[in-house]
Amino acid sequence: MSGHMDFAKLREENIAKNRALLEQLELKEAVAGLGFSSSKPKPDAAAKPVQSSFSKKRKASEVVVPRRQSSRLTRVAKASETPEERLKREREEETRRVQEETERLAREERERESKRPRHQDLDLLTMGDEMAPSDIHSLNATISACARTSQAKNENNSPTQNRDESELNELKKQYGKVKIVSRAKVTQDRVYCSLYHPEKTKDLIFFGDKHGQLGIWDALAPQEEVLGDDGDALPVSEEGGKIFRLQPHWPATSKSSVSCIKIDPLNAHNIYTSAYDCTIRSISFESGQSREIFALDDVLISSMDILPDGHEFWISDAQGGLSHADVREPKHCSTRYQLADAKIGCVSVNPTHPEALLVSSNNRSLTLWDARKLTGLPMVTLPTPPPSSPADEMVEIDSEAFNAFLDSKQGKGTLMADWTHQKSVSSAYWDPSGSRIVSTSYDDTIRLWNVDWGKLTVDKKAKSFNPFSRLRHNCQTGKWLTILKSQWNQNPDVFPHFTVGNMNHSLNVISGTVSLIRITAVQAVTCSHPGIVARVASGNASGRCTLWA
């Protein structure tokens, strides 16, 4: 064994001598050719522990912040500079420090501003900051092409039971031919509400989404030809029609979800939007301006409706309040009534009897109120405000004062009728004749009422207010879908019918039920053209919208 070790030692010494000789003769290539290593072999390194990819990503994302340098060391390093140079350097450093501090404060203010609601007036360029100027011009042209006339006036007030059976058969025949004619991703997030513009020469539909965006869809407009860099026409997009997106409510988060869209009864160039940012805004496409007309303090607005005169609003909120506002007065000069102890999800004004307010709430109740007595309540129950109090502040009537008024002689008949559902009531709306109600509830039932105005007296609550029909309908939308709401077709000249989304990935038109084409997503939000029969639009949780005609 010792002989073998001596031989190996001798061999290593010979190799070392030969390597040294070749290197002295500058024959390093020969050394490499012989397979000799230029350095001593290193022992095998111990296996390193596996590093997680998370720590690498975290280190890569860390921003290197410049370290502060001691002023004492700076003076030492620059002790050779003259007093004039030192003074100049200190001034430049102070200027740079002030500039950096100003930029930091401005950046922080922009971040804070991006999280606050916008209460100032906005123009189309501000609301459509992601749109090209040509798109803004195209939007103005699209709206301007519409007539100023709003939805058709109700001229046919005949009760449903007196309508000819042939009208219902004709309606079924028209809806039997309905198919999908256009699809597009109109909004970037989940659709919360919709509005079909009454213009008959266009299919102009408005959709409000979860993050305060207003999508405007000219559904059947031909697509403009787009040329590439080489001058050739690019492939036509699969999206149907033209799409415009505005951001009237801010911030662009779920705190600004658009809860309701209404059109001005007097001017179809104006629309109103309410949102969870606690505001209602008007958008005039004639002036290109949006202004705030109503606001609550940290109370989410869930629904609104407008009187036929176009000036007065009734607004429901998430804390069980119902507010009355007039756009001719300052926006804070309004009255809020604490009607319920839970969210009021919907309010509907009767089109032929504007004094009749239909209110649906999460406390399972559907109630019918006399607006004339409600608006007279502050004068009856509240003391005269002192001269020092502002005249344009909102009048708050709490539940105690409101219930005391209902029990008083003056409050008799304020509550005209009510009905209790088995679960929360998602919505309740009047039909265009003002004689029929449809309610949608989480008890998986759609209910219909016929209202006999001759049996509703001014100073007395109705003894019975029972629905005449109940339809089973799955309304369990869960967390990720918009709540289903049955919506009447606003055309007064056709047999009364309404649309509602279907959890079986289709759409229902109900007067008899007509199931339309099955598609790949639940159409939670629906609306109908107020002047054209069998023209329905719908939207789903991804922001994709469909036109059926």
CSV table of N, CA, C and O in Angstrom, one decimal, residues 461-540:
chain,number,residue,atom,x,y,z
A,461,LYS,N,-106.1,52.4,4.4
A,461,LYS,CA,-105.2,51.4,3.9
A,461,LYS,C,-106.1,50.3,3.3
A,461,LYS,O,-107.1,49.9,3.8
A,462,ALA,N,-105.7,49.7,2.1
A,462,ALA,CA,-106.4,48.7,1.4
A,462,ALA,C,-106.5,47.4,2.3
A,462,ALA,O,-105.6,47.0,3.0
A,463,LYS,N,-107.7,46.9,2.4
A,463,LYS,CA,-107.9,45.7,3.2
A,463,LYS,C,-107.2,44.5,2.7
A,463,LYS,O,-106.7,43.6,3.4
A,464,SER,N,-107.2,44.3,1.4
A,464,SER,CA,-106.5,43.2,0.8
A,464,SER,C,-105.7,43.7,-0.4
A,464,SER,O,-106.1,44.6,-1.1
A,465,PHE,N,-104.5,43.1,-0.5
A,465,PHE,CA,-103.6,43.5,-1.6
A,465,PHE,C,-102.8,42.2,-2.0
A,465,PHE,O,-101.7,42.1,-1.7
A,466,ASN,N,-103.6,41.3,-2.6
A,466,ASN,CA,-103.0,40.0,-2.9
A,466,ASN,C,-102.6,39.9,-4.4
A,466,ASN,O,-103.4,40.3,-5.2
A,467,PRO,N,-101.6,39.2,-4.7
A,467,PRO,CA,-101.2,39.0,-6.1
A,467,PRO,C,-102.2,38.0,-6.7
A,467,PRO,O,-102.7,37.1,-6.1
A,468,PHE,N,-102.4,38.2,-8.0
A,468,PHE,CA,-103.4,37.3,-8.7
A,468,PHE,C,-102.6,36.2,-9.4
A,468,PHE,O,-103.3,35.2,-9.8
A,469,SER,N,-101.3,36.3,-9.5
A,469,SER,CA,-100.5,35.2,-10.1
A,469,SER,C,-99.2,35.0,-9.5
A,469,SER,O,-98.5,36.0,-9.0
A,470,ARG,N,-98.7,33.8,-9.4
A,470,ARG,CA,-97.4,33.5,-8.9
A,470,ARG,C,-96.7,32.6,-9.9
A,470,ARG,O,-97.2,31.5,-10.3
A,471,LEU,N,-95.4,32.9,-10.2
A,471,LEU,CA,-94.7,32.1,-11.1
A,471,LEU,C,-93.4,31.7,-10.5
A,471,LEU,O,-92.6,32.5,-9.9
A,472,ARG,N,-93.1,30.4,-10.5
A,472,ARG,CA,-91.8,29.9,-9.9
A,472,ARG,C,-90.7,30.2,-10.8
A,472,ARG,O,-90.7,30.1,-12.1
A,473,HIS,N,-89.6,30.8,-10.2
A,473,HIS,CA,-88.5,31.2,-11.0
A,473,HIS,C,-87.2,31.2,-10.1
A,473,HIS,O,-87.2,31.8,-9.1
A,474,ASN,N,-86.2,30.6,-10.6
A,474,ASN,CA,-85.0,30.5,-9.8
A,474,ASN,C,-84.3,31.9,-9.7
A,474,ASN,O,-83.8,32.4,-10.7
A,475,CYS,N,-84.2,32.4,-8.5
A,475,CYS,CA,-83.6,33.7,-8.3
A,475,CYS,C,-82.3,33.7,-7.4
A,475,CYS,O,-81.9,34.7,-6.9
A,476,GLN,N,-81.8,32.5,-7.2
A,476,GLN,CA,-80.6,32.3,-6.4
A,476,GLN,C,-79.3,32.6,-7.2
A,476,GLN,O,-78.6,31.8,-7.6
A,477,THR,N,-79.1,33.9,-7.3
A,477,THR,CA,-77.9,34.3,-8.1
A,477,THR,C,-76.6,34.2,-7.4
A,477,THR,O,-75.5,34.1,-8.0
A,478,GLY,N,-76.6,34.2,-6.1
A,478,GLY,CA,-75.4,34.1,-5.3
A,478,GLY,C,-74.5,35.3,-5.4
A,478,GLY,O,-75.0,36.4,-5.6
A,479,LYS,N,-73.2,35.1,-5.1
A,479,LYS,CA,-72.3,36.3,-4.9
A,479,LYS,C,-71.8,36.9,-6.2
A,479,LYS,O,-71.6,38.1,-6.3
A,480,TRP,N,-71.7,36.1,-7.3
A,480,TRP,CA,-71.0,36.5,-8.5
A,480,TRP,C,-71.9,37.0,-9.6
A,480,TRP,O,-71.4,37.4,-10.7
A,481,LEU,N,-73.2,36.9,-9.4
A,481,LEU,CA,-74.2,37.3,-10.5
A,481,LEU,C,-75.0,38.5,-9.9
A,481,LEU,O,-75.3,38.6,-8.7
A,482,THR,N,-75.4,39.4,-10.8
A,482,THR,CA,-76.3,40.5,-10.5
A,482,THR,C,-77.7,40.0,-10.2
A,482,THR,O,-78.1,39.0,-10.8
A,483,ILE,N,-78.3,40.6,-9.2
A,483,ILE,CA,-79.6,40.1,-8.7
A,483,ILE,C,-80.6,40.2,-9.9
A,483,ILE,O,-80.6,41.2,-10.6
A,484,LEU,N,-81.4,39.2,-10.1
A,484,LEU,CA,-82.4,39.2,-11.1
A,484,LEU,C,-83.6,40.2,-10.8
A,484,LEU,O,-84.1,40.2,-9.7
A,485,LYS,N,-84.0,40.9,-11.8
A,485,LYS,CA,-85.1,41.9,-11.6
A,485,LYS,C,-86.0,41.8,-12.9
A,485,LYS,O,-85.5,42.0,-14.0
A,486,SER,N,-87.3,41.5,-12.7
A,486,SER,CA,-88.2,41.5,-13.8
A,486,SER,C,-88.5,42.9,-14.2
A,486,SER,O,-88.8,43.8,-13.4
A,487,GLN,N,-88.4,43.1,-15.6
A,487,GLN,CA,-88.5,44.5,-16.1
A,487,GLN,C,-89.6,44.5,-17.2
A,487,GLN,O,-89.6,43.8,-18.1
A,488,TRP,N,-90.6,45.4,-17.0
A,488,TRP,CA,-91.7,45.6,-17.9
A,488,TRP,C,-91.2,46.1,-19.2
A,488,TRP,O,-90.3,47.0,-19.3
A,489,ASN,N,-91.8,45.7,-20.3
A,489,ASN,CA,-91.6,46.4,-21.6
A,489,ASN,C,-92.5,47.7,-21.5
A,489,ASN,O,-93.6,47.6,-21.2
A,490,GLN,N,-91.8,48.8,-21.8
A,490,GLN,CA,-92.5,50.1,-21.6
A,490,GLN,C,-93.3,50.5,-22.8
A,490,GLN,O,-93.8,51.7,-22.8
A,491,ASN,N,-93.5,49.7,-23.8
A,491,ASN,CA,-94.4,50.0,-24.9
A,491,ASN,C,-95.9,49.9,-24.5
A,491,ASN,O,-96.3,48.7,-24.2
A,492,PRO,N,-96.6,51.0,-24.4
A,492,PRO,CA,-98.0,50.9,-23.9
A,492,PRO,C,-99.0,50.3,-25.0
A,492,PRO,O,-100.1,50.0,-24.6
A,493,ASP,N,-98.5,50.1,-26.2
A,493,ASP,CA,-99.5,49.8,-27.3
A,493,ASP,C,-99.5,48.3,-27.6
A,493,ASP,O,-100.1,47.8,-28.5
A,494,VAL,N,-98.7,47.5,-26.8
A,494,VAL,CA,-98.7,46.0,-27.0
A,494,VAL,C,-99.2,45.4,-25.7
A,494,VAL,O,-99.3,46.0,-24.6
A,495,PHE,N,-99.4,44.1,-25.8
A,495,PHE,CA,-99.9,43.3,-24.7
A,495,PHE,C,-98.8,43.4,-23.6
A,495,PHE,O,-97.7,43.1,-23.9
A,496,PRO,N,-99.2,43.7,-22.3
A,496,PRO,CA,-98.2,43.8,-21.3
A,496,PRO,C,-97.4,42.5,-21.1
A,496,PRO,O,-97.9,41.4,-21.0
A,497,HIS,N,-96.0,42.7,-21.0
A,497,HIS,CA,-95.1,41.6,-20.8
A,497,HIS,C,-93.8,42.1,-20.2
A,497,HIS,O,-93.6,43.3,-20.3
A,498,PHE,N,-93.1,41.2,-19.6
A,498,PHE,CA,-91.8,41.7,-19.0
A,498,PHE,C,-90.7,40.6,-19.3
A,498,PHE,O,-91.0,39.5,-19.7
A,499,THR,N,-89.5,41.1,-19.1
A,499,THR,CA,-88.3,40.2,-19.3
A,499,THR,C,-87.6,40.0,-18.0
A,499,THR,O,-87.6,40.8,-17.1
A,500,VAL,N,-87.0,38.8,-17.9
A,500,VAL,CA,-86.2,38.5,-16.7
A,500,VAL,C,-85.1,37.5,-17.0
A,500,VAL,O,-85.3,36.6,-17.9
A,501,GLY,N,-84.0,37.6,-16.4
A,501,GLY,CA,-82.9,36.7,-16.7
A,501,GLY,C,-83.2,35.3,-16.1
A,501,GLY,O,-84.1,35.2,-15.2
A,502,ASN,N,-82.5,34.3,-16.6
A,502,ASN,CA,-82.8,32.9,-16.3
A,502,ASN,C,-81.5,32.3,-15.9
A,502,ASN,O,-80.5,32.3,-16.6
A,503,MET,N,-81.5,31.5,-14.7
A,503,MET,CA,-80.3,30.8,-14.3
A,503,MET,C,-79.9,29.7,-15.2
A,503,MET,O,-78.8,29.1,-15.1
A,504,ASN,N,-80.8,29.3,-16.1
A,504,ASN,CA,-80.5,28.2,-17.1
A,504,ASN,C,-79.9,28.8,-18.4
A,504,ASN,O,-80.0,28.2,-19.4
A,505,HIS,N,-79.2,29.9,-18.2
A,505,HIS,CA,-78.4,30.5,-19.3
A,505,HIS,C,-79.3,30.9,-20.5
A,505,HIS,O,-79.0,30.7,-21.7
A,506,SER,N,-80.5,31.5,-20.2
A,506,SER,CA,-81.4,32.0,-21.3
A,506,SER,C,-82.1,33.2,-20.7
A,506,SER,O,-81.8,33.7,-19.7
A,507,LEU,N,-83.1,33.6,-21.5
A,507,LEU,CA,-83.8,34.8,-21.2
A,507,LEU,C,-85.3,34.5,-21.3
A,507,LEU,O,-85.7,33.7,-22.1
A,508,ASN,N,-86.1,35.0,-20.3
A,508,ASN,CA,-87.5,34.7,-20.4
A,508,ASN,C,-88.3,36.0,-20.7
A,508,ASN,O,-88.0,37.1,-20.1
A,509,VAL,N,-89.3,35.9,-21.6
A,509,VAL,CA,-90.3,36.9,-21.8
A,509,VAL,C,-91.6,36.4,-21.3
A,509,VAL,O,-92.0,35.3,-21.7
A,510,ILE,N,-92.2,37.1,-20.3
A,510,ILE,CA,-93.3,36.5,-19.6
A,510,ILE,C,-94.6,37.3,-19.9
A,510,ILE,O,-94.6,38.5,-19.6
A,511,SER,N,-95.5,36.7,-20.4
A,511,SER,CA,-96.9,37.1,-20.5
A,511,SER,C,-97.6,35.8,-20.6
A,511,SER,O,-98.6,35.5,-20.0
A,512,GLY,N,-97.2,34.9,-21.3
A,512,GLY,CA,-96.9,33.5,-21.3
A,512,GLY,C,-95.4,33.5,-21.4
A,512,GLY,O,-94.8,34.4,-21.7
A,513,THR,N,-94.7,32.4,-21.1
A,513,THR,CA,-93.3,32.3,-21.1
A,513,THR,C,-92.7,31.9,-22.4
A,513,THR,O,-93.1,30.8,-22.9
A,514,VAL,N,-91.8,32.7,-23.0
A,514,VAL,CA,-91.2,32.3,-24.2
A,514,VAL,C,-89.7,32.2,-23.9
A,514,VAL,O,-89.0,33.1,-23.6
A,515,SER,N,-89.1,31.0,-24.0
A,515,SER,CA,-87.7,30.8,-23.8
A,515,SER,C,-86.9,31.1,-25.1
A,515,SER,O,-87.2,30.5,-26.1
A,516,LEU,N,-85.9,31.9,-24.9
A,516,LEU,CA,-85.1,32.3,-26.1
A,516,LEU,C,-83.9,31.4,-26.2
A,516,LEU,O,-83.7,30.4,-25.5
A,517,ILE,N,-83.0,31.8,-27.1
A,517,ILE,CA,-81.8,30.9,-27.5
A,517,ILE,C,-80.9,30.8,-26.3
A,517,ILE,O,-80.6,31.7,-25.6
A,518,ARG,N,-80.4,29.6,-26.0
A,518,ARG,CA,-79.5,29.3,-24.9
A,518,ARG,C,-78.1,29.8,-25.3
A,518,ARG,O,-77.6,29.6,-26.4
A,519,ILE,N,-77.5,30.5,-24.4
A,519,ILE,CA,-76.1,31.0,-24.6
A,519,ILE,C,-75.2,30.5,-23.4
A,519,ILE,O,-75.7,29.8,-22.6
A,520,THR,N,-74.0,31.0,-23.4
A,520,THR,CA,-73.0,30.4,-22.4
A,520,THR,C,-73.0,31.1,-21.1
A,520,THR,O,-72.2,30.7,-20.3
A,521,ALA,N,-73.7,32.1,-20.8
A,521,ALA,CA,-73.7,32.8,-19.5
A,521,ALA,C,-75.1,33.3,-19.1
A,521,ALA,O,-75.9,33.5,-20.0
A,522,VAL,N,-75.3,33.4,-17.8
A,522,VAL,CA,-76.6,33.8,-17.3
A,522,VAL,C,-76.8,35.3,-17.7
A,522,VAL,O,-76.0,36.2,-17.3
A,523,GLN,N,-77.9,35.6,-18.3
A,523,GLN,CA,-78.2,37.0,-18.7
A,523,GLN,C,-79.0,37.6,-17.5
A,523,GLN,O,-80.2,37.6,-17.5
A,524,ALA,N,-78.3,38.2,-16.6
A,524,ALA,CA,-78.9,38.7,-15.3
A,524,ALA,C,-79.7,40.0,-15.5
A,524,ALA,O,-80.7,40.2,-14.8
A,525,VAL,N,-79.2,40.9,-16.4
A,525,VAL,CA,-79.8,42.2,-16.5
A,525,VAL,C,-80.4,42.3,-17.9
A,525,VAL,O,-79.8,41.9,-18.9
A,526,THR,N,-81.7,42.7,-17.9
A,526,THR,CA,-82.4,42.8,-19.2
A,526,THR,C,-83.1,44.2,-19.3
A,526,THR,O,-83.4,44.8,-18.3
A,527,CYS,N,-83.4,44.5,-20.6
A,527,CYS,CA,-84.2,45.7,-20.9
A,527,CYS,C,-84.8,45.6,-22.3
A,527,CYS,O,-84.2,44.8,-23.1
A,528,SER,N,-85.9,46.2,-22.5
A,528,SER,CA,-86.6,46.1,-23.8
A,528,SER,C,-86.7,47.5,-24.5
A,528,SER,O,-86.7,48.5,-23.8
A,529,HIS,N,-86.7,47.5,-25.8
A,529,HIS,CA,-87.0,48.7,-26.5
A,529,HIS,C,-88.4,49.2,-26.2
A,529,HIS,O,-89.3,48.5,-26.3
A,530,PRO,N,-88.5,50.5,-25.8
A,530,PRO,CA,-89.8,51.0,-25.4
A,530,PRO,C,-90.8,51.3,-26.5
A,530,PRO,O,-91.9,51.5,-26.3
A,531,GLY,N,-90.3,51.2,-27.8
A,531,GLY,CA,-91.2,51.5,-28.9
A,531,GLY,C,-91.2,50.4,-30.0
A,531,GLY,O,-92.0,50.4,-30.9
A,532,ILE,N,-90.3,49.4,-29.9
A,532,ILE,CA,-90.3,48.3,-30.9
A,532,ILE,C,-90.5,47.0,-30.2
A,532,ILE,O,-89.8,46.6,-29.2
A,533,VAL,N,-91.4,46.2,-30.7
A,533,VAL,CA,-91.8,44.9,-30.0
A,533,VAL,C,-90.7,43.9,-30.4
A,533,VAL,O,-90.1,43.9,-31.5
A,534,ALA,N,-90.4,42.9,-29.5
A,534,ALA,CA,-89.5,41.8,-29.7
A,534,ALA,C,-88.1,42.4,-29.9
A,534,ALA,O,-87.4,41.9,-30.8
A,535,ARG,N,-87.7,43.4,-29.2
A,535,ARG,CA,-86.3,43.9,-29.3
A,535,ARG,C,-85.8,44.0,-27.8
A,535,ARG,O,-86.2,44.9,-27.1
A,536,VAL,N,-84.9,43.0,-27.4
A,536,VAL,CA,-84.5,42.9,-26.0
A,536,VAL,C,-83.0,42.9,-26.0
A,536,VAL,O,-82.3,42.3,-26.8
A,537,ALA,N,-82.4,43.5,-24.9
A,537,ALA,CA,-81.0,43.5,-24.7
A,537,ALA,C,-80.7,42.9,-23.3
A,537,ALA,O,-81.5,43.0,-22.4
A,538,SER,N,-79.6,42.3,-23.2
A,538,SER,CA,-79.2,41.6,-21.9
A,538,SER,C,-77.7,41.7,-21.6
A,538,SER,O,-77.0,41.9,-22.6
A,539,GLY,N,-77.3,41.6,-20.4
A,539,GLY,CA,-75.9,41.7,-20.0
A,539,GLY,C,-75.6,40.7,-18.9
A,539,GLY,O,-76.5,40.3,-18.2
A,540,ASN,N,-74.3,40.2,-18.9
A,540,ASN,CA,-74.0,39.2,-17.9
A,540,ASN,C,-72.8,39.7,-17.0
A,540,ASN,O,-72.4,40.8,-17.0
